[in-house]
């Protein structure tokens, strides 16, 4: 998928009213399901998941605040951000003073509508711009939220690209935010594009599991239902804020020195980026890296969690995410997959002195290539460091050569009988 195609997917998903449960999540997964084969899971309200319980399912049809002239001053039809997520139903007539405690604004960003939810405390409310609130008279107002909060299900989905081994790579993104483009839709679009690309290529070494689940409770639900499988996760990333114009940010796993941490540091070396240490905050890396699981899962974003003024506001809209930025995030992920797939530890089968490369056609095969010098250096580095201990990623790191050059050199040396794979990378 191109950046434009990913942006078109974001555009299609943008109007849907997602939450941690409900039909907005299902509709979102239906759209993703047109592009990927999804296993959709429905977990009933009341199910215990680790220390949590699946809440009631929330659905909403309409909501508004209507002024005495009959105009919808606040209108869910125009933006689903206008209703506090998980609001219980309301039908009342209220003055502005009565209504005011239910109205949420951003006085410091008077033109923007905030995003607010109240999943675990029963309440209701509206979100609007400070500018709109400042223009409101005393009323009375007709106040309606046509929602239901009742026993139902929590919905999440998985897409699996089977590999040659059971070692898994987990790519997870949250699907619980309504009309916010960077903070969840860009991640969904990039994950979808990565999965679609993997499915078209040759069968990978790792099994790739893509998880589309509501934040926190969805990841906790997956972990509760996949305790065994979690042990197979060799590498993982939570993917969010994947489409803003800032540089890429990688947050290390709790372990801090997991292979994925070193892979991402290597992949980002070539582009503007920031790397930060793990902290138990942010997206679902909090759950995957909880001490009982301690999975090797890092977090990839562009501008990080809560790191931009448009975060959790109506400013995180379709213009805030760009096709180019999403294409760049996808490219970084593809590079990471390339390293994960090709990394390994090798043993030099002719370690006493340098083997004679020319006799084996290994110099000749490079003739005329503009990167001959680099390819030659890569062979010498691979031969020298392949003692069974160093991985190809180690070779790339120590030599300063691109991983791809190192991997190509190892393939050529292996084909010439000079190198043997002896183990996984990492
Ligand atoms: Zn968020």
Coordinates of C-alpha atoms and ligand atoms in Angstrom, one line a residue:
X1 CA 0.0 0.0 0.0
X2 CA 1.2 3.5 -0.8
X3 CA 1.1 6.5 1.5
X4 CA -2.0 7.7 -0.4
X5 CA -3.7 4.3 0.0
X6 CA -3.0 4.3 3.7
X7 CA -4.3 7.9 4.0
X8 CA -7.5 6.8 2.2
X9 CA -8.0 4.0 4.7
X10 CA -7.6 6.5 7.5
X11 CA -10.2 8.7 5.8
X12 CA -12.6 5.9 5.6
X13 CA -12.2 4.9 9.2
X14 CA -12.2 8.4 10.6
X15 CA -16.0 9.0 10.9
X16 CA -16.7 5.7 12.8
X17 CA -17.4 6.1 16.5
X18 CA -15.0 3.7 18.1
X19 CA -14.7 3.1 21.8
X20 CA -13.3 0.2 23.9
X21 CA -16.4 -1.8 22.9
X22 CA -19.3 -1.5 20.5
X23 CA -20.3 -1.4 16.8
X24 CA -17.7 1.3 16.0
X25 CA -14.9 -1.2 16.7
X26 CA -16.8 -3.9 14.6
X27 CA -17.3 -1.5 11.7
X28 CA -13.6 -0.6 11.8
X29 CA -12.6 -4.3 11.8
X30 CA -15.0 -4.9 8.9
X31 CA -13.1 -2.3 6.8
X32 CA -9.7 -3.7 7.8
X33 CA -11.1 -7.2 7.1
X34 CA -11.6 -6.2 3.4
X35 CA -7.8 -5.9 3.2
X36 CA -6.7 -8.7 5.6
X37 CA -8.2 -11.9 6.7
X38 CA -9.1 -11.3 10.3
X39 CA -10.0 -13.6 13.2
X40 CA -12.5 -11.5 15.1
X41 CA -13.0 -12.4 18.8
X42 CA -16.0 -11.4 20.9
X43 CA -15.5 -11.6 24.7
X44 CA -18.7 -11.3 26.8
X45 CA -19.3 -8.6 29.4
X46 CA -18.4 -9.8 32.8
X47 CA -15.5 -12.0 31.7
X48 CA -12.6 -11.8 34.1
X49 CA -9.3 -10.9 32.2
X50 CA -6.3 -10.8 34.5
X51 CA -7.1 -8.3 37.2
X52 CA -9.9 -6.7 35.0
X53 CA -13.4 -7.4 34.0
X54 CA -14.9 -6.9 30.5
X55 CA -17.2 -3.9 30.9
X56 CA -20.7 -3.4 29.4
X57 CA -20.8 -2.7 25.7
X58 CA -21.4 0.9 24.7
X59 CA -23.2 2.0 21.6
X60 CA -24.5 5.4 20.5
X61 CA -26.8 6.6 17.8
X62 CA -27.2 10.3 18.3
X63 CA -26.4 13.1 20.7
X64 CA -26.9 16.9 20.8
X65 CA -27.4 20.1 22.7
X66 CA -30.2 22.1 21.1
X67 CA -30.7 25.8 21.7
X68 CA -34.1 27.5 22.2
X69 CA -34.1 28.2 18.4
X70 CA -33.8 24.5 17.6
X71 CA -30.2 24.6 16.4
X72 CA -27.9 21.8 17.4
X73 CA -25.1 23.8 19.1
X74 CA -23.2 20.6 19.9
X75 CA -23.9 17.8 17.5
X76 CA -22.6 14.2 17.5
X77 CA -23.5 14.0 13.8
X78 CA -20.9 16.5 13.0
X79 CA -18.2 14.9 15.2
X80 CA -18.2 12.0 17.5
X81 CA -15.7 13.7 19.7
X82 CA -18.6 15.9 21.0
X83 CA -19.8 13.1 23.3
X84 CA -17.8 11.9 26.3
X85 CA -17.0 8.2 25.4
X86 CA -19.2 5.8 27.4
X87 CA -21.8 8.4 28.3
X88 CA -25.0 7.0 29.7
X89 CA -28.2 8.0 28.0
X90 CA -29.8 11.4 28.8
X91 CA -32.9 13.3 27.8
X92 CA -33.4 16.5 29.7
X93 CA -34.0 20.3 29.4
X94 CA -31.3 22.3 31.2
X95 CA -30.1 25.8 31.5
X96 CA -26.5 26.6 30.6
X97 CA -25.6 26.8 34.3
X98 CA -27.1 23.4 35.0
X99 CA -25.3 22.0 31.9
X100 CA -22.0 23.6 32.5
X101 CA -20.4 21.0 34.7
X102 CA -21.1 18.4 31.9
X103 CA -19.3 20.5 29.3
X104 CA -15.6 19.9 28.6
X105 CA -13.5 22.5 26.7
X106 CA -9.8 23.4 26.2
X107 CA -9.5 27.0 27.3
X108 CA -5.9 27.1 26.1
X109 CA -6.8 25.8 22.6
X110 CA -10.2 27.6 22.2
X111 CA -10.9 26.4 18.7
X112 CA -10.4 22.7 19.4
X113 CA -12.7 20.0 20.8
X114 CA -11.2 17.7 23.4
X115 CA -11.4 13.9 23.4
X116 CA -12.7 12.6 26.7
X117 CA -13.9 9.2 27.9
X118 CA -15.2 7.7 31.2
X119 CA -15.1 3.9 30.8
X120 CA -15.2 2.8 34.4
X121 CA -17.2 5.5 36.1
X122 CA -20.8 6.0 35.0
X123 CA -21.4 9.5 33.8
X124 CA -22.2 11.6 30.8
X125 CA -21.0 14.7 29.2
X126 CA -20.2 16.8 26.0
X127 CA -17.0 18.1 24.6
X128 CA -17.0 21.3 22.6
X129 CA -14.6 24.2 21.7
X130 CA -14.3 27.0 24.2
X131 CA -15.3 29.3 21.3
X132 CA -18.6 27.5 21.0
X133 CA -19.2 27.6 24.7
X134 CA -18.4 31.3 24.8
X135 CA -21.2 31.8 22.2
X136 CA -23.9 30.0 24.2
X137 CA -26.7 31.9 25.9
X138 CA -28.5 30.9 29.1
X139 CA -30.8 28.4 27.3
X140 CA -32.8 26.4 28.2
X141 CA -31.3 23.6 26.1
X142 CA -32.6 20.3 25.0
X143 CA -29.9 17.8 26.0
X144 CA -30.0 14.3 24.4
X145 CA -27.6 11.4 24.4
X146 CA -29.2 8.4 22.7
X147 CA -26.8 5.7 23.8
X148 CA -26.9 2.3 25.4
X149 CA -24.7 0.7 28.0
X150 CA -25.6 -2.9 28.3
X151 CA -24.3 -6.5 28.5
X152 CA -22.6 -7.3 25.2
X153 CA -19.0 -8.0 24.1
X154 CA -15.5 -6.6 23.8
X155 CA -14.3 -7.1 20.2
X156 CA -10.7 -7.5 19.0
X157 CA -9.1 -9.1 15.9
X158 CA -6.0 -10.8 14.9
X159 CA -4.3 -11.4 11.6
X160 CA -1.6 -14.0 11.4
X161 CA 1.0 -14.3 8.6
X162 CA 2.3 -17.9 9.2
X163 CA 6.0 -18.3 9.3
X164 CA 8.4 -21.3 9.0
X165 CA 8.8 -21.3 12.8
X166 CA 6.5 -20.7 15.8
X167 CA 8.6 -17.8 16.9
X168 CA 6.3 -14.8 16.8
X169 CA 6.6 -11.2 16.0
X170 CA 3.7 -9.3 17.6
X171 CA 2.6 -6.0 16.0
X172 CA -0.2 -4.4 18.1
X173 CA -2.3 -1.2 17.6
X174 CA -5.2 0.2 19.5
X175 CA -8.6 0.6 17.8
X176 CA -10.6 2.4 20.5
X177 CA -10.3 6.1 19.6
X178 CA -13.1 7.7 17.6
X179 CA -12.3 10.5 15.1
X180 CA -8.6 10.9 15.9
X181 CA -6.4 10.3 12.9
X182 CA -2.8 10.0 14.2
X183 CA -3.7 8.5 17.6
X184 CA -4.9 5.2 16.3
X185 CA -6.0 5.3 12.7
X186 CA -2.5 5.9 11.2
X187 CA -1.2 3.0 13.3
X188 CA -4.1 0.8 12.0
X189 CA -3.4 1.8 8.4
X190 CA 0.4 1.2 8.6
X191 CA -0.1 -2.2 10.4
X192 CA -2.6 -3.2 7.7
X193 CA -0.1 -2.2 5.0
X194 CA 2.7 -4.1 6.6
X195 CA 0.6 -7.2 7.0
X196 CA -0.7 -7.0 3.4
X197 CA 2.9 -6.7 2.1
X198 CA 4.1 -9.7 4.2
X199 CA 1.3 -11.9 3.0
X200 CA 2.4 -11.3 -0.6
X201 CA 6.1 -12.1 -0.1
X202 CA 7.7 -15.5 0.5
X203 CA 6.9 -17.3 3.7
X204 CA 8.8 -15.6 6.5
X205 CA 10.9 -17.2 9.1
X206 CA 8.8 -15.8 12.0
X207 CA 5.1 -16.0 12.4
X208 CA 3.7 -12.4 12.3
X209 CA 0.7 -11.7 14.6
X210 CA -1.1 -8.4 14.1
X211 CA -3.4 -7.5 17.0
X212 CA -6.1 -4.9 16.5
X213 CA -7.5 -4.3 20.0
X214 CA -9.0 -1.6 22.1
X215 CA -6.3 0.1 24.3
X216 CA -5.5 -1.4 27.7
X217 CA -8.5 -3.7 28.2
X218 CA -8.0 -5.2 24.7
X219 CA -4.3 -6.0 25.3
X220 CA -5.1 -7.3 28.8
X221 CA -7.9 -9.5 27.2
X222 CA -5.5 -10.9 24.6
X223 CA -2.8 -11.6 27.3
X224 CA -5.4 -13.3 29.5
X225 CA -6.5 -15.5 26.7
X226 CA -3.0 -16.2 25.3
X227 CA -0.7 -16.8 28.2
X228 CA 0.9 -19.7 26.5
X229 CA 1.3 -18.0 23.2
X230 CA 2.7 -14.9 24.8
X231 CA 5.8 -17.0 25.5
X232 CA 6.4 -17.4 21.8
X233 CA 6.7 -13.7 21.2
X234 CA 10.3 -13.2 20.3
X235 CA 9.9 -9.6 19.2
X236 CA 7.1 -7.1 19.3
X237 CA 6.1 -3.5 18.7
X238 CA 3.1 -1.4 19.6
X239 CA 2.4 1.0 16.8
X240 CA 0.7 4.3 17.3
X241 CA 0.9 8.0 16.2
X242 CA 2.3 6.6 12.9
X243 CA 1.3 9.5 10.6
X244 CA 2.3 12.9 11.9
X245 CA 5.1 14.9 10.3
X246 CA 7.5 14.5 13.2
X247 CA 10.5 12.1 13.2
X248 CA 10.2 8.6 14.4
X249 CA 10.5 7.7 18.1
X250 CA 11.3 4.3 19.4
X251 CA 10.7 3.5 23.0
X252 CA 12.7 0.5 24.2
X253 CA 11.2 -2.6 25.8
X254 CA 11.3 -3.0 29.6
X255 CA 14.3 -5.2 29.1
X256 CA 16.1 -2.4 27.3
X257 CA 18.5 -4.8 25.5
X258 CA 16.1 -7.1 23.7
X259 CA 16.9 -7.9 20.0
X260 CA 14.0 -5.6 18.9
X261 CA 15.7 -2.8 20.8
X262 CA 18.9 -3.3 18.9
X263 CA 17.1 -3.8 15.6
X264 CA 15.1 -0.6 15.9
X265 CA 18.2 1.4 16.9
X266 CA 19.9 0.0 13.8
X267 CA 17.0 0.7 11.5
X268 CA 16.5 4.3 12.7
X269 CA 20.2 5.1 12.5
X270 CA 19.7 6.3 8.9
X271 CA 16.9 8.8 9.6
X272 CA 16.0 11.6 12.0
X273 CA 14.8 9.8 15.2
X274 CA 14.7 9.7 19.0
X275 CA 15.2 6.7 21.2
X276 CA 13.8 6.7 24.7
X277 CA 14.0 4.2 27.5
X278 CA 11.0 2.2 28.7
X279 CA 8.5 3.8 31.0
X280 CA 5.3 2.1 32.3
X281 CA 3.1 4.7 30.5
X282 CA 2.0 5.3 26.9
X283 CA 0.3 2.5 24.8
X284 CA -0.1 -1.2 25.3
X285 CA 3.6 -1.8 25.8
X286 CA 2.6 -1.1 29.4
X287 CA 0.7 -4.4 29.4
X288 CA 3.1 -6.5 27.3
X289 CA 6.0 -5.3 29.4
X290 CA 4.2 -5.8 32.8
X291 CA 6.6 -7.8 34.9
X292 CA 4.7 -11.1 34.8
X293 CA 5.0 -11.1 31.0
X294 CA 8.0 -8.9 30.4
X295 CA 7.8 -9.5 26.7
X296 CA 10.4 -8.0 24.3
X297 CA 8.0 -5.4 23.0
X298 CA 9.0 -1.8 22.2
X299 CA 6.9 1.1 20.9
X300 CA 7.2 2.8 17.6
X301 CA 5.6 6.2 17.1
X302 CA 6.4 9.3 15.2
X303 CA 5.9 12.2 17.7
X304 CA 5.3 10.2 20.9
X305 CA 2.3 9.7 23.1
X306 CA 0.9 13.1 24.3
X307 CA 3.8 14.8 22.6
X308 CA 1.9 17.2 20.3
X309 CA -0.7 20.0 20.9
X310 CA -3.2 18.3 18.7
X311 CA -3.0 15.1 20.8
X312 CA -6.5 14.0 22.0
X313 CA -8.2 16.9 20.3
X314 CA -10.2 17.6 17.1
X315 CA -6.9 18.9 15.7
X316 CA -5.7 15.3 15.3
X317 CA -7.7 15.2 12.0
X318 CA -7.1 14.0 8.5
X319 CA -4.8 16.9 7.6
X320 CA -2.7 16.2 10.7
X321 CA -1.5 12.9 9.2
X322 CA 0.4 12.8 5.9
X323 CA 0.7 10.0 3.3
X324 CA 4.5 10.6 3.2
X325 CA 4.9 10.2 7.0
X326 CA 2.8 7.0 7.0
X327 CA 5.0 5.7 4.1
X328 CA 8.1 6.5 6.1
X329 CA 6.8 4.6 9.2
X330 CA 6.0 1.6 7.0
X331 CA 9.4 1.8 5.4
X332 CA 11.1 1.7 8.8
X333 CA 8.9 -1.3 9.8
X334 CA 9.8 -3.1 6.6
X335 CA 13.5 -2.5 7.3
X336 CA 13.0 -3.9 10.8
X337 CA 11.3 -7.0 9.4
X338 CA 14.2 -7.5 7.0
X339 CA 16.6 -7.5 9.9
X340 CA 14.4 -9.8 12.0
X341 CA 14.1 -12.2 9.1
X342 CA 17.7 -12.3 8.0
X343 CA 19.6 -11.9 11.2
X344 CA 21.5 -14.9 12.5
X345 CA 24.7 -16.1 13.9
X346 CA 27.2 -17.8 11.5
X347 CA 30.4 -19.7 11.8
X348 CA 33.3 -19.1 9.4
X349 CA 34.3 -22.5 8.1
X350 CA 37.7 -21.4 7.0
X351 CA 38.8 -19.3 10.0
X352 CA 42.6 -19.8 9.8
X353 CA 43.8 -16.9 7.7
X354 CA 41.5 -15.2 5.2
X355 CA 40.0 -17.7 2.7
X356 CA 40.9 -16.9 -0.9
X357 CA 37.8 -15.2 -2.2
X358 CA 39.0 -14.6 -5.8
X359 CA 39.4 -18.4 -6.4
X360 CA 35.8 -18.9 -5.4
X361 CA 34.5 -16.1 -7.7
X362 CA 33.5 -13.9 -4.8
X363 CA 35.5 -11.0 -6.0
X364 CA 34.7 -11.5 -9.7
X365 CA 31.0 -11.7 -9.0
X366 CA 31.1 -8.1 -7.8
X367 CA 32.9 -6.7 -10.8
X368 CA 31.4 -3.5 -12.1
X369 CA 29.1 -2.9 -9.1
X370 CA 29.2 0.6 -7.8
X371 CA 29.1 -0.7 -4.3
X372 CA 31.9 -3.2 -4.9
X373 CA 34.0 -1.8 -2.1
X374 CA 31.2 -1.9 0.4
X375 CA 30.3 -5.5 -0.6
X376 CA 34.0 -6.5 -0.2
X377 CA 34.2 -4.9 3.2
X378 CA 31.0 -6.6 4.2
X379 CA 32.5 -10.0 3.3
X380 CA 35.6 -9.3 5.3
X381 CA 33.7 -8.2 8.3
X382 CA 31.3 -11.2 8.1
X383 CA 34.2 -13.6 7.8
X384 CA 36.0 -12.0 10.7
X385 CA 33.2 -11.8 13.2
X386 CA 31.4 -15.0 12.3
X387 CA 32.7 -17.0 15.3
X388 CA 29.2 -18.3 16.3
X389 CA 28.9 -15.5 18.8
X390 CA 28.3 -12.4 16.8
X391 CA 25.1 -11.9 14.8
X392 CA 24.8 -10.2 11.4
X393 CA 23.3 -7.2 13.2
X394 CA 26.4 -7.1 15.4
X395 CA 28.5 -7.1 12.3
X396 CA 26.5 -4.3 10.8
X397 CA 26.8 -2.3 14.1
X398 CA 30.5 -2.8 14.5
X399 CA 31.4 -2.2 10.8
X400 CA 29.0 0.7 10.3
X401 CA 27.8 -1.1 7.1
X402 CA 24.1 -1.3 6.2
X403 CA 22.5 -4.5 7.4
X404 CA 21.5 -5.4 3.9
X405 CA 25.1 -5.4 2.6
X406 CA 26.1 -7.6 5.5
X407 CA 23.2 -10.0 4.9
X408 CA 24.0 -10.2 1.1
X409 CA 27.7 -10.9 1.9
X410 CA 26.7 -13.7 4.3
X411 CA 24.4 -15.2 1.7
X412 CA 27.2 -15.2 -0.9
X413 CA 29.7 -16.7 1.6
X414 CA 27.2 -19.3 2.6
X415 CA 26.6 -20.3 -1.0
X416 CA 30.3 -20.6 -1.5
X417 CA 30.6 -23.0 1.4
X418 CA 32.6 -20.6 3.6
X419 CA 29.9 -19.9 6.2
X420 CA 27.4 -21.9 8.2
X421 CA 24.3 -20.6 10.0
X422 CA 24.6 -21.8 13.7
X423 CA 21.8 -19.9 15.4
X424 CA 19.3 -17.1 15.7
X425 CA 20.3 -13.4 15.9
X426 CA 19.8 -11.3 19.0
Ligands
LIG1 ZN1 -4.9 8.2 22.8

